[in-house]
């Protein structure tokens, strides 16, 4: 099964090549967790004459043409996202506090960024992150994140924290990696306010100071119980 996945998901080869220590591991999403995603996407949408219908957590079925009120099709949403990633180096700005929090945490834990996007944009993404003070290994994943986080967990016998904004990624990791401490993080205040809590999430946050403190607690508690 995992061999079949190796052929399609670029995450597995990268995970195998990583140097990992027996220290707590923080697996952190990029879009809407450490780099703004919704706000710049919205600007791109507005330029294309589209807008969100509401601030519930979804893209397809939640974007319409301003002039006609017609729902954007799946293909139009896909084209919008493609345009976003083509230009994300220029569009994306950091989520406040993310770099400081991750750099502080990296004194006691190892940090890996796990991001879903076309692999050809990896170099740009690494540059954008580094420019904003985030210089940890970046792994491009395809599909639900549970299998990739499971492969990481197999290599690290230490506490594992997973942060993401996407309910499907959070539930995938929750259901695949029993020991993972799941954090639901949504930077955009409007979408954060309307987010349905994902069952099993230990923390729901849009604040990196709160999140850093929570992760420190997890790391300390598990270190004491060793
Ligand atoms: Mg995300």
Coordinates of N, CA and C and ligand atoms in Angstrom, one line a residue:
X1 N 0.8 -1.2 0.0 CA 0.0 0.0 0.0 C 0.9 1.3 0.0
X2 N 1.8 1.3 0.9 CA 2.7 2.5 1.0 C 3.6 2.6 -0.2
X3 N 3.9 1.4 -0.8 CA 4.7 1.5 -2.0 C 4.0 2.1 -3.2
X4 N 2.7 1.7 -3.2 CA 1.8 2.3 -4.3 C 1.8 3.8 -4.1
X5 N 1.6 4.2 -2.8 CA 1.5 5.6 -2.6 C 2.8 6.3 -2.9
X6 N 4.0 5.6 -2.7 CA 5.2 6.3 -3.0 C 5.3 6.8 -4.4
X7 N 4.6 6.1 -5.3 CA 4.6 6.5 -6.7 C 3.9 7.8 -7.0
X8 N 2.9 8.1 -6.2 CA 2.1 9.3 -6.5 C 2.2 10.4 -5.6
X9 N 2.5 10.2 -4.3 CA 2.6 11.3 -3.4 C 4.1 11.7 -3.2
X10 N 4.5 12.9 -3.6 CA 5.9 13.3 -3.5 C 6.4 13.4 -2.0
X11 N 5.4 13.3 -1.1 CA 5.8 13.5 0.3 C 6.7 12.4 0.8
X12 N 6.5 11.1 0.3 CA 7.1 10.0 1.0 C 8.6 9.9 0.7
X13 N 9.1 10.2 -0.5 CA 10.5 10.2 -0.8 C 11.2 11.3 0.1
X14 N 10.6 12.5 0.2 CA 11.1 13.6 0.9 C 11.2 13.2 2.4
X15 N 10.2 12.5 2.9 CA 10.2 12.2 4.3 C 11.3 11.2 4.6
X16 N 11.5 10.2 3.7 CA 12.6 9.2 3.8 C 14.0 9.9 3.9
X17 N 14.1 11.0 3.1 CA 15.4 11.6 3.0 C 15.7 12.6 4.2
X18 N 14.6 12.9 5.0 CA 14.8 13.8 6.1 C 15.7 13.3 7.2
X19 N 16.5 14.2 7.8 CA 17.2 13.8 9.0 C 16.4 14.2 10.2
X20 N 16.0 13.2 10.9 CA 15.1 13.5 12.1 C 15.8 12.9 13.4
X21 N 15.6 13.7 14.4 CA 16.1 13.3 15.7 C 15.0 12.7 16.6
X22 N 15.4 12.2 17.8 CA 14.4 11.7 18.7 C 13.9 12.9 19.6
X23 N 13.4 13.9 19.0 CA 12.9 15.1 19.7 C 11.4 15.3 19.2
X24 N 10.6 16.0 20.0 CA 9.2 16.3 19.6 C 9.2 16.8 18.2
X25 N 8.2 16.5 17.5 CA 8.0 16.9 16.1 C 6.8 17.7 15.9
X26 N 7.0 18.9 15.3 CA 5.8 19.8 14.9 C 5.7 19.7 13.4
X27 N 4.5 19.2 13.0 CA 4.2 19.1 11.5 C 3.2 20.3 11.2
X28 N 3.6 21.2 10.5 CA 2.8 22.5 10.3 C 2.5 22.7 8.9
X29 N 1.2 23.0 8.7 CA 0.7 23.4 7.3 C 1.2 24.8 7.0
X30 N 1.1 25.2 5.8 CA 1.6 26.5 5.4 C 0.4 27.5 5.2
X31 N -0.5 27.2 4.2 CA -1.5 28.1 3.8 C -2.6 28.3 4.9
X32 N -2.8 29.5 5.3 CA -3.7 30.0 6.4 C -3.2 29.6 7.8
X33 N -2.0 29.1 7.9 CA -1.5 28.8 9.2 C -0.2 29.6 9.4
X34 N 0.7 29.6 8.5 CA 1.9 30.5 8.6 C 2.0 31.6 7.5
X35 N 1.3 31.3 6.4 CA 1.2 32.4 5.4 C -0.3 32.6 5.1
X36 N -0.6 33.9 5.0 CA -2.0 34.2 4.7 C -2.4 33.6 3.3
X37 N -3.6 33.0 3.3 CA -4.1 32.4 2.1 C -5.5 32.9 1.7
X38 N -6.4 33.0 2.6 CA -7.8 33.4 2.3 C -7.8 34.9 1.8
X39 N -7.1 35.8 2.5 CA -7.1 37.2 2.2 C -6.5 37.5 0.8
X40 N -5.3 37.0 0.5 CA -4.8 37.2 -0.9 C -5.6 36.5 -2.0
X41 N -6.2 35.3 -1.7 CA -7.0 34.7 -2.6 C -8.3 35.5 -2.9
X42 N -8.8 36.1 -1.9 CA -10.0 36.9 -2.0 C -9.7 38.1 -2.9
X43 N -8.5 38.7 -2.7 CA -8.2 39.9 -3.6 C -8.1 39.4 -5.1
X44 N -7.5 38.2 -5.3 CA -7.4 37.7 -6.6 C -8.8 37.5 -7.2
X45 N -9.7 36.9 -6.4 CA -11.1 36.7 -6.7 C -11.8 38.0 -7.1
X46 N -11.6 39.0 -6.3 CA -12.3 40.3 -6.5 C -11.8 40.9 -7.8
X47 N -10.5 40.7 -8.1 CA -10.0 41.2 -9.4 C -10.6 40.5 -10.6
X48 N -11.0 39.2 -10.4 CA -11.7 38.4 -11.4 C -13.2 38.6 -11.4
X49 N -13.7 39.5 -10.6 CA -15.1 39.7 -10.5 C -15.9 38.6 -9.7
X50 N -15.2 38.0 -8.8 CA -15.8 37.0 -7.9 C -15.7 37.3 -6.5
X51 N -16.6 36.7 -5.6 CA -16.5 37.0 -4.2 C -17.0 35.7 -3.4
X52 N -16.6 35.6 -2.1 CA -17.2 34.6 -1.3 C -18.6 34.8 -1.0
X53 N -19.4 33.7 -1.0 CA -20.8 33.9 -0.6 C -21.0 34.1 0.9
X54 N -20.2 33.2 1.6 CA -20.2 33.4 3.1 C -18.8 33.0 3.6
X55 N -18.7 33.0 4.9 CA -17.3 32.7 5.4 C -17.3 31.3 6.1
X56 N -18.2 30.4 5.6 CA -18.0 29.0 6.1 C -16.9 28.4 5.3
X57 N -16.3 27.3 5.9 CA -15.0 26.9 5.5 C -15.1 26.0 4.2
X58 N -15.2 26.6 3.1 CA -15.1 25.8 1.8 C -14.9 26.8 0.7
X59 N -14.4 26.3 -0.4 CA -14.1 27.1 -1.6 C -15.2 26.8 -2.7
X60 N -15.2 25.5 -3.1 CA -16.1 25.1 -4.2 C -17.5 25.2 -3.6
X61 N -18.4 25.9 -4.4 CA -19.8 26.1 -3.9 C -19.9 27.3 -3.0
X62 N -18.8 28.0 -2.8 CA -18.9 29.2 -1.9 C -18.3 30.4 -2.6
X63 N -18.1 30.4 -3.9 CA -17.6 31.5 -4.6 C -18.6 31.8 -5.8
X64 N -19.0 33.1 -5.9 CA -19.9 33.5 -7.0 C -19.4 34.7 -7.8
X65 N -19.9 34.8 -9.0 CA -19.6 36.0 -9.8 C -20.4 37.2 -9.3
X66 N -19.7 38.3 -9.0 CA -20.4 39.4 -8.4 C -21.5 39.9 -9.3
X67 N -21.2 40.0 -10.6 CA -22.2 40.7 -11.5 C -23.5 39.9 -11.7
X68 N -23.3 38.6 -11.9 CA -24.5 37.7 -12.2 C -25.0 37.0 -11.0
X69 N -24.2 36.8 -10.0 CA -24.6 36.0 -8.8 C -24.5 34.5 -9.1
X70 N -24.0 34.2 -10.3 CA -23.9 32.7 -10.6 C -22.7 32.1 -9.8
X71 N -22.9 30.9 -9.4 CA -21.9 30.2 -8.7 C -20.7 29.9 -9.6
X72 N -19.5 30.1 -9.1 CA -18.3 29.7 -9.8 C -18.2 28.2 -9.9
X73 N -17.9 27.7 -11.1 CA -17.8 26.3 -11.3 C -16.6 25.7 -10.7
X74 N -16.6 24.4 -10.6 CA -15.4 23.7 -10.0 C -14.1 24.1 -10.9
X75 N -14.3 24.1 -12.2 CA -13.2 24.5 -13.1 C -12.7 25.9 -12.8
X76 N -13.7 26.8 -12.6 CA -13.3 28.2 -12.3 C -12.5 28.3 -11.0
X77 N -13.0 27.6 -10.0 CA -12.3 27.6 -8.7 C -10.9 27.0 -8.9
X78 N -10.8 25.9 -9.7 CA -9.5 25.3 -9.9 C -8.5 26.3 -10.6
X79 N -9.1 27.0 -11.6 CA -8.3 28.0 -12.3 C -7.8 29.1 -11.4
X80 N -8.7 29.5 -10.5 CA -8.4 30.6 -9.5 C -7.2 30.1 -8.6
X81 N -7.3 28.9 -8.1 CA -6.2 28.4 -7.3 C -4.9 28.2 -8.0
X82 N -5.0 27.8 -9.3 CA -3.8 27.6 -10.1 C -3.1 29.0 -10.2
X83 N -3.9 30.0 -10.6 CA -3.4 31.4 -10.7 C -2.8 31.9 -9.4
X84 N -3.4 31.5 -8.3 CA -2.9 31.9 -7.0 C -1.5 31.3 -6.7
X85 N -1.4 30.0 -7.0 CA -0.1 29.4 -6.7 C 1.0 29.9 -7.7
X86 N 0.6 30.1 -9.0 CA 1.5 30.7 -9.9 C 2.2 32.0 -9.4
X87 N 1.4 32.7 -8.7 CA 1.8 34.1 -8.2 C 1.9 34.2 -6.7
X88 N 2.0 33.0 -6.0 CA 1.9 33.1 -4.6 C 3.1 33.8 -3.9
X89 N 4.2 33.8 -4.6 CA 5.4 34.4 -4.1 C 5.2 35.9 -3.9
X90 N 4.4 36.5 -4.8 CA 4.2 37.9 -4.7 C 3.0 38.2 -3.8
X91 N 2.0 37.3 -3.7 CA 0.7 37.5 -3.1 C 0.7 37.3 -1.6
X92 N 1.5 36.3 -1.1 CA 1.3 35.9 0.3 C 2.2 36.6 1.3
X93 N 1.5 37.0 2.4 CA 2.2 37.6 3.5 C 2.1 36.7 4.7
X94 N 3.0 36.9 5.7 CA 3.0 36.0 6.9 C 1.9 36.2 7.8
X95 N 1.5 35.1 8.5 CA 0.5 35.2 9.6 C 1.3 35.7 10.8
X96 N 0.8 36.8 11.4 CA 1.5 37.4 12.5 C 1.9 36.4 13.6
X97 N 3.2 36.5 14.0 CA 3.7 35.7 15.2 C 4.1 34.3 14.8
X98 N 3.8 33.8 13.6 CA 4.1 32.4 13.2 C 5.6 32.1 13.2
X99 N 6.4 33.0 12.6 CA 7.8 32.7 12.5 C 8.4 32.7 13.9
X100 N 8.1 33.7 14.7 CA 8.7 33.8 16.1 C 8.3 32.5 16.9
X101 N 7.0 32.2 16.8 CA 6.6 31.0 17.6 C 7.3 29.7 17.1
X102 N 7.4 29.5 15.8 CA 8.0 28.3 15.4 C 9.5 28.3 15.7
X103 N 10.2 29.4 15.5 CA 11.6 29.5 15.8 C 11.9 29.3 17.3
X104 N 11.0 29.8 18.2 CA 11.2 29.5 19.6 C 11.0 28.0 19.9
X105 N 9.9 27.5 19.3 CA 9.6 26.1 19.5 C 10.7 25.2 19.0
X106 N 11.4 25.6 18.0 CA 12.5 24.8 17.4 C 13.7 24.6 18.3
X107 N 13.7 25.4 19.4 CA 14.8 25.1 20.3 C 14.6 23.8 21.1
X108 N 13.4 23.4 21.1 CA 13.1 22.1 21.9 C 12.4 21.1 21.0
X109 N 12.1 21.4 19.8 CA 11.4 20.5 18.9 C 11.9 20.6 17.5
X110 N 11.7 19.6 16.7 CA 12.0 19.8 15.2 C 10.7 20.1 14.5
X111 N 10.8 21.0 13.5 CA 9.7 21.5 12.8 C 9.8 21.1 11.3
X112 N 8.7 20.6 10.8 CA 8.6 20.3 9.4 C 7.3 20.9 8.8
X113 N 7.4 21.6 7.6 CA 6.3 22.1 7.0 C 5.7 21.1 6.0
X114 N 4.4 20.9 6.1 CA 3.7 19.9 5.2 C 2.6 20.6 4.4
X115 N 2.8 20.8 3.1 CA 1.9 21.7 2.4 C 1.3 20.9 1.1
X116 N 0.1 21.2 0.9 CA -0.6 20.6 -0.3 C -0.6 21.6 -1.4
X117 N 0.2 21.4 -2.4 CA 0.1 22.3 -3.6 C 1.0 21.6 -4.7
X118 N 0.8 22.0 -6.0 CA 1.6 21.4 -7.0 C 3.1 21.5 -6.7
X119 N 3.8 20.4 -6.9 CA 5.2 20.3 -6.5 C 6.1 21.3 -7.2
X120 N 5.7 21.7 -8.4 CA 6.6 22.6 -9.1 C 6.7 24.0 -8.5
X121 N 5.9 24.3 -7.5 CA 6.0 25.6 -6.8 C 6.8 25.5 -5.5
X122 N 7.4 24.4 -5.3 CA 8.1 24.2 -4.0 C 9.2 25.2 -3.8
X123 N 10.1 25.5 -4.8 CA 11.2 26.4 -4.6 C 10.7 27.8 -4.3
X124 N 9.6 28.2 -5.0 CA 9.1 29.6 -4.6 C 8.6 29.6 -3.2
X125 N 7.9 28.5 -2.8 CA 7.3 28.5 -1.5 C 8.4 28.5 -0.4
X126 N 9.5 27.7 -0.7 CA 10.6 27.7 0.3 C 11.2 29.1 0.4
X127 N 11.3 29.8 -0.7 CA 11.9 31.2 -0.7 C 10.9 32.2 0.1
X128 N 9.6 32.0 -0.2 CA 8.7 32.9 0.5 C 8.8 32.7 2.0
X129 N 8.8 31.4 2.4 CA 8.9 31.1 3.8 C 10.2 31.6 4.4
X130 N 11.3 31.3 3.7 CA 12.6 31.8 4.3 C 12.7 33.3 4.4
X131 N 12.1 34.0 3.4 CA 12.1 35.5 3.4 C 11.3 36.0 4.7
X132 N 10.4 35.2 5.2 CA 9.6 35.5 6.3 C 10.1 34.9 7.6
X133 N 11.3 34.4 7.6 CA 11.9 33.8 8.8 C 11.6 32.4 9.1
X134 N 11.0 31.7 8.2 CA 10.6 30.3 8.4 C 11.5 29.4 7.5
X135 N 12.5 28.8 8.1 CA 13.5 28.0 7.3 C 13.5 26.6 7.8
X136 N 12.4 25.9 7.7 CA 12.4 24.5 8.1 C 12.1 23.7 6.8
X137 N 12.4 22.3 6.9 CA 12.1 21.5 5.7 C 10.7 21.6 5.2
X138 N 10.5 21.7 3.9 CA 9.1 21.8 3.4 C 8.8 20.6 2.6
X139 N 7.8 19.9 2.9 CA 7.3 18.7 2.2 C 6.1 19.0 1.5
X140 N 6.1 18.7 0.2 CA 4.8 18.8 -0.6 C 4.1 17.5 -0.6
X141 N 2.8 17.6 -0.2 CA 2.0 16.4 0.0 C 0.8 16.5 -1.1
X142 N 0.3 15.3 -1.4 CA -0.8 15.2 -2.3 C -1.9 14.4 -1.7
X143 N -3.1 15.0 -1.5 CA -4.2 14.4 -0.9 C -4.2 14.5 0.6
X144 N -5.1 13.7 1.3 CA -5.2 13.8 2.8 C -3.8 13.6 3.4
X145 N -3.6 14.3 4.5 CA -2.2 14.3 5.1 C -1.9 13.2 6.1
X146 N -3.0 12.4 6.4 CA -2.8 11.3 7.4 C -1.6 10.4 7.0
X147 N -1.5 9.8 5.8 CA -0.4 8.9 5.4 C 1.0 9.5 5.6
X148 N 1.1 10.8 5.2 CA 2.4 11.4 5.3 C 2.8 11.6 6.8
X149 N 1.8 12.1 7.6 CA 2.1 12.3 9.0 C 2.4 11.0 9.7
X150 N 1.7 9.9 9.2 CA 2.0 8.6 9.8 C 3.4 8.2 9.5
X151 N 3.9 8.4 8.2 CA 5.3 8.1 7.9 C 6.3 8.9 8.7
X152 N 6.0 10.1 9.0 CA 6.8 10.9 9.9 C 6.8 10.3 11.3
X153 N 5.6 10.0 11.8 CA 5.5 9.5 13.2 C 6.3 8.2 13.4
X154 N 6.3 7.4 12.3 CA 7.1 6.1 12.4 C 8.5 6.4 12.6
X155 N 9.0 7.5 12.2 CA 10.4 7.8 12.3 C 10.8 8.6 13.5
X156 N 9.8 9.0 14.3 CA 10.1 9.9 15.5 C 9.4 9.3 16.7
X157 N 10.1 8.8 17.6 CA 9.5 8.2 18.8 C 9.4 9.4 19.9
X158 N 8.6 10.3 19.6 CA 8.5 11.5 20.5 C 7.2 12.2 20.2
X159 N 6.7 13.1 21.1 CA 5.4 13.8 20.9 C 5.3 14.4 19.5
X160 N 4.1 14.3 18.9 CA 3.9 14.9 17.6 C 2.7 15.8 17.6
X161 N 3.0 17.0 17.1 CA 1.9 18.0 17.0 C 1.6 18.3 15.6
X162 N 0.3 18.4 15.2 CA 0.0 18.6 13.8 C -0.9 19.8 13.7
X163 N -0.6 20.8 12.9 CA -1.4 22.0 12.7 C -1.9 22.1 11.3
X164 N -3.2 22.4 11.1 CA -3.7 22.6 9.8 C -5.0 23.4 9.9
X165 N -5.4 24.1 8.9 CA -6.7 24.7 8.9 C -7.8 23.9 8.2
X166 N -7.4 22.9 7.4 CA -8.4 22.1 6.7 C -9.0 21.0 7.5
X167 N -10.4 21.0 7.6 CA -11.0 19.9 8.4 C -10.7 18.5 7.8
X168 N -10.5 18.4 6.4 CA -10.3 17.1 5.9 C -8.8 16.6 6.3
X169 N -7.9 17.5 6.3 CA -6.5 17.1 6.7 C -6.5 16.8 8.2
X170 N -7.2 17.6 9.0 CA -7.2 17.4 10.4 C -7.8 16.0 10.8
X171 N -9.0 15.7 10.1 CA -9.6 14.4 10.4 C -8.8 13.3 9.9
X172 N -8.1 13.5 8.7 CA -7.2 12.4 8.2 C -6.1 12.1 9.1
X173 N -5.5 13.1 9.7 CA -4.4 12.8 10.6 C -4.9 12.3 12.0
X174 N -6.0 12.8 12.4 CA -6.6 12.3 13.7 C -6.9 10.8 13.5
X175 N -7.4 10.4 12.4 CA -7.9 9.0 12.2 C -6.7 8.1 11.8
X176 N -5.5 8.6 11.5 CA -4.4 7.8 11.0 C -3.3 7.7 12.1
X177 N -3.1 8.8 12.8 CA -2.0 8.9 13.7 C -2.5 9.2 15.1
X178 N -2.8 8.1 15.8 CA -3.5 8.1 17.1 C -2.9 9.1 18.1
X179 N -1.5 9.1 18.1 CA -0.8 9.9 19.2 C -0.7 11.4 18.8
X180 N -1.1 11.8 17.6 CA -0.9 13.2 17.2 C -1.7 14.1 18.0
X181 N -1.1 15.2 18.4 CA -1.9 16.3 19.1 C -2.3 17.3 17.9
X182 N -3.6 17.3 17.7 CA -4.2 18.0 16.6 C -4.5 19.5 17.0
X183 N -4.1 20.4 16.2 CA -4.4 21.8 16.4 C -5.1 22.4 15.1
X184 N -6.3 22.9 15.3 CA -7.0 23.5 14.2 C -6.7 25.0 14.2
X185 N -6.0 25.5 13.2 CA -5.5 26.9 13.2 C -6.1 27.5 11.9
X186 N -6.8 28.6 12.1 CA -7.3 29.4 11.0 C -7.1 30.9 11.2
X187 N -6.1 31.4 10.4 CA -5.7 32.8 10.6 C -6.8 33.8 10.4
X188 N -7.6 33.6 9.3 CA -8.6 34.6 9.0 C -9.7 34.7 10.0
X189 N -9.9 35.9 10.7 CA -10.8 36.0 11.8 C -12.3 35.7 11.4
X190 N -12.6 36.0 10.1 CA -14.0 35.7 9.7 C -14.3 34.2 9.6
X191 N -13.3 33.5 9.0 CA -13.5 32.1 8.8 C -13.3 31.4 10.1
X192 N -12.4 31.9 11.0 CA -12.1 31.3 12.3 C -13.4 31.4 13.1
X193 N -14.1 32.5 13.1 CA -15.3 32.7 13.9 C -16.4 31.7 13.5
X194 N -16.5 31.3 12.2 CA -17.6 30.4 11.8 C -17.1 29.0 11.6
X195 N -15.9 28.7 12.0 CA -15.4 27.3 11.8 C -16.0 26.3 12.8
X196 N -16.4 25.2 12.2 CA -16.9 24.1 13.1 C -15.7 23.4 13.7
X197 N -15.7 23.3 15.0 CA -14.6 22.6 15.6 C -14.5 21.2 15.1
X198 N -13.2 20.8 14.7 CA -13.0 19.4 14.3 C -12.9 18.5 15.5
X199 N -13.7 17.4 15.6 CA -13.7 16.5 16.7 C -12.3 16.0 16.9
X200 N -11.8 16.0 18.1 CA -10.5 15.5 18.4 C -9.4 16.6 18.4
X201 N -9.7 17.8 17.9 CA -8.7 18.9 18.0 C -8.5 19.3 19.4
X202 N -7.2 19.3 19.8 CA -6.9 19.7 21.2 C -7.0 21.2 21.4
X203 N -6.8 21.9 20.3 CA -6.8 23.4 20.4 C -7.4 23.9 19.1
X204 N -8.2 24.9 19.2 CA -8.7 25.6 18.0 C -8.3 27.1 18.1
X205 N -7.5 27.6 17.2 CA -6.8 28.9 17.5 C -6.7 29.7 16.2
X206 N -6.5 31.0 16.4 CA -6.0 31.8 15.3 C -4.9 32.8 15.8
X207 N -4.3 32.3 16.9 CA -3.3 33.2 17.6 C -2.1 32.3 17.9
X208 N -0.9 32.8 17.3 CA 0.3 32.0 17.5 C 0.9 32.1 18.9
X209 N 0.6 33.1 19.7 CA 1.1 33.1 21.0 C 0.4 32.0 21.9
X210 N -0.9 32.0 21.7 CA -1.7 30.9 22.4 C -1.2 29.5 22.0
X211 N -1.0 29.4 20.6 CA -0.7 28.1 20.1 C 0.7 27.7 20.5
X212 N 1.7 28.6 20.6 CA 3.0 28.3 21.0 C 3.0 27.8 22.5
X213 N 2.2 28.5 23.3 CA 2.2 28.1 24.7 C 1.5 26.7 24.9
X214 N 0.5 26.5 24.1 CA -0.1 25.1 24.1 C 0.9 24.1 23.7
X215 N 1.6 24.3 22.6 CA 2.6 23.3 22.2 C 3.7 23.1 23.2
X216 N 4.1 24.2 23.9 CA 5.2 24.0 24.9 C 4.6 23.1 26.0
X217 N 3.4 23.3 26.4 CA 2.8 22.5 27.4 C 2.8 21.0 27.0
X218 N 2.4 20.7 25.8 CA 2.4 19.3 25.3 C 3.8 18.8 25.4
X219 N 4.8 19.5 24.9 CA 6.2 19.0 24.9 C 6.7 18.8 26.3
X220 N 6.4 19.7 27.3 CA 6.8 19.6 28.6 C 6.2 18.4 29.3
X221 N 4.8 18.3 29.1 CA 4.1 17.2 29.8 C 4.6 15.9 29.3
X222 N 4.8 15.7 28.1 CA 5.2 14.4 27.5 C 6.7 14.1 27.9
X223 N 7.5 15.1 28.0 CA 8.9 14.9 28.5 C 8.9 14.4 29.9
X224 N 8.0 15.0 30.8 CA 7.9 14.6 32.2 C 7.4 13.1 32.3
X225 N 6.5 12.7 31.4 CA 5.9 11.4 31.6 C 6.8 10.3 31.0
X226 N 7.9 10.6 30.3 CA 8.8 9.6 29.8 C 9.5 8.8 30.9
Ligands
LIG1 MG1 -3.9 25.2 4.8

